[in-house]
């Protein structure tokens, strides 16, 4: 099975696209609801929690894990891939939602060598809306800059949005917040519209319509779930050893938090009913397979 991780509910927007794109695969979703949100935490905390969450999915039997959380991927993906995985789990892989976004902007494969990079007509100005933790990591400007230095990347933190969305806040309240963040972005740009906007937080697809309404007409808004799903499909074609077919199609939902609460809110993010199971619980997993010795994260 393929592990999908988010700090809480947000990654369900990505999981929905993954299931649509790869309906015959088996996915295990883990939301670290007990410790969410990650977005306003210090970088070291985000890294520690992300590593523990990946360990959790590995313990459930996943050999491939997608970090479906920008805050986690921006702070931890490279570090986990380079400093931890080769010694701790050489036969497993971690992917992250940041990569397909950077590839879409630059038109370059993530792993392309600098010498072999093609020149492409990349957009001139890209705006990134994200959590404080993603913005502070600078991962998007750095990774885009390595591949397409001609692109200007402007970041705008939207620190209240995750809490508002998670709380199911009134649409008018969310609209006011989104318009304020778009206003702050436009101030940074002296009123010149960006060419492309990335909603680089997995919660934001739920309010993409409000971003579209608040942004100047004609600005392209990238759909992260769709890009991530296409990218995973290509990855699995190149790496059939991680195909995630074993056990048959299905999705299991695990949480470090309260399963009932996670299930109620989760359905809005996933777009269909979900039933979370608390990790460490004794019930049989909802899609019919008992997880292998689930661990507790401290
Ligand atoms: N899902 C996270 C992201 O994509 C944000 C939620 C949080 O702050 O934990 O960045």
PDB file of C-alpha atoms in Angstrom, residues 98 100-107 121-130 135 138-145 148-156 185-186 188-189 192-200 215 219-223 227:
ATOM      1  CA  UNK A  98       6.322  20.171  -3.226  1.00  0.00           C
ATOM      2  CA  UNK A 100       5.247  18.241  -8.729  1.00  0.00           C
ATOM      3  CA  UNK A 101       4.529  21.922  -8.052  1.00  0.00           C
ATOM      4  CA  UNK A 102       8.144  22.916  -8.646  1.00  0.00           C
ATOM      5  CA  UNK A 103       8.281  20.715 -11.752  1.00  0.00           C
ATOM      6  CA  UNK A 104       5.075  22.311 -13.101  1.00  0.00           C
ATOM      7  CA  UNK A 105       6.436  25.831 -12.642  1.00  0.00           C
ATOM      8  CA  UNK A 106       9.919  25.191 -14.022  1.00  0.00           C
ATOM      9  CA  UNK A 107       9.119  22.553 -16.669  1.00  0.00           C
ATOM     10  CA  UNK A 121       9.155  29.495 -20.989  1.00  0.00           C
ATOM     11  CA  UNK A 122       8.573  29.553 -17.233  1.00  0.00           C
ATOM     12  CA  UNK A 123       6.134  32.094 -15.765  1.00  0.00           C
ATOM     13  CA  UNK A 124       7.839  35.304 -14.654  1.00  0.00           C
ATOM     14  CA  UNK A 125       6.176  35.813 -11.302  1.00  0.00           C
ATOM     15  CA  UNK A 126       4.826  33.048  -9.111  1.00  0.00           C
ATOM     16  CA  UNK A 127       2.945  33.727  -5.907  1.00  0.00           C
ATOM     17  CA  UNK A 128       2.918  31.075  -3.185  1.00  0.00           C
ATOM     18  CA  UNK A 129       0.216  31.080  -0.505  1.00  0.00           C
ATOM     19  CA  UNK A 130       1.174  28.763   2.347  1.00  0.00           C
ATOM     20  CA  UNK A 135       7.094  30.170   3.930  1.00  0.00           C
ATOM     21  CA  UNK A 138      11.974  28.968   1.796  1.00  0.00           C
ATOM     22  CA  UNK A 139      11.743  25.588   0.067  1.00  0.00           C
ATOM     23  CA  UNK A 140       9.612  26.825  -2.863  1.00  0.00           C
ATOM     24  CA  UNK A 141      11.799  29.855  -3.783  1.00  0.00           C
ATOM     25  CA  UNK A 142      14.998  27.836  -3.305  1.00  0.00           C
ATOM     26  CA  UNK A 143      13.914  24.805  -5.349  1.00  0.00           C
ATOM     27  CA  UNK A 144      12.377  26.925  -8.134  1.00  0.00           C
ATOM     28  CA  UNK A 145      15.430  29.213  -8.116  1.00  0.00           C
ATOM     29  CA  UNK A 148      14.575  28.505 -13.181  1.00  0.00           C
ATOM     30  CA  UNK A 149      16.465  31.459 -11.676  1.00  0.00           C
ATOM     31  CA  UNK A 150      14.603  33.867 -13.956  1.00  0.00           C
ATOM     32  CA  UNK A 151      11.333  33.225 -12.070  1.00  0.00           C
ATOM     33  CA  UNK A 152      10.438  35.630  -9.270  1.00  0.00           C
ATOM     34  CA  UNK A 153       8.796  33.819  -6.369  1.00  0.00           C
ATOM     35  CA  UNK A 154       6.781  35.865  -3.889  1.00  0.00           C
ATOM     36  CA  UNK A 155       5.501  34.135  -0.775  1.00  0.00           C
ATOM     37  CA  UNK A 156       2.493  35.100   1.296  1.00  0.00           C
ATOM     38  CA  UNK A 185       0.341  39.727  -1.652  1.00  0.00           C
ATOM     39  CA  UNK A 186      -0.685  42.501  -4.059  1.00  0.00           C
ATOM     40  CA  UNK A 188       4.248  42.972  -1.996  1.00  0.00           C
ATOM     41  CA  UNK A 189       3.908  43.067  -5.791  1.00  0.00           C
ATOM     42  CA  UNK A 192       1.192  43.931 -10.435  1.00  0.00           C
ATOM     43  CA  UNK A 193      -0.685  40.607 -10.730  1.00  0.00           C
ATOM     44  CA  UNK A 194       1.424  37.432 -10.581  1.00  0.00           C
ATOM     45  CA  UNK A 195       1.356  35.120 -13.608  1.00  0.00           C
ATOM     46  CA  UNK A 196       0.657  32.007 -11.552  1.00  0.00           C
ATOM     47  CA  UNK A 197      -0.554  31.337  -8.017  1.00  0.00           C
ATOM     48  CA  UNK A 198       0.223  28.185  -6.068  1.00  0.00           C
ATOM     49  CA  UNK A 199      -2.095  27.243  -3.234  1.00  0.00           C
ATOM     50  CA  UNK A 200       0.718  25.479  -1.390  1.00  0.00           C
ATOM     51  CA  UNK A 215      -7.258  37.380  -7.214  1.00  0.00           C
ATOM     52  CA  UNK A 219      -4.205  34.747 -12.866  1.00  0.00           C
ATOM     53  CA  UNK A 220      -3.684  31.002 -13.248  1.00  0.00           C
ATOM     54  CA  UNK A 221      -4.182  28.996 -10.037  1.00  0.00           C
ATOM     55  CA  UNK A 222      -2.352  25.642  -9.986  1.00  0.00           C
ATOM     56  CA  UNK A 223      -4.269  22.614  -8.716  1.00  0.00           C
ATOM     57  CA  UNK A 227      -0.549  17.651 -10.233  1.00  0.00           C
TER      58      UNK A 227
END
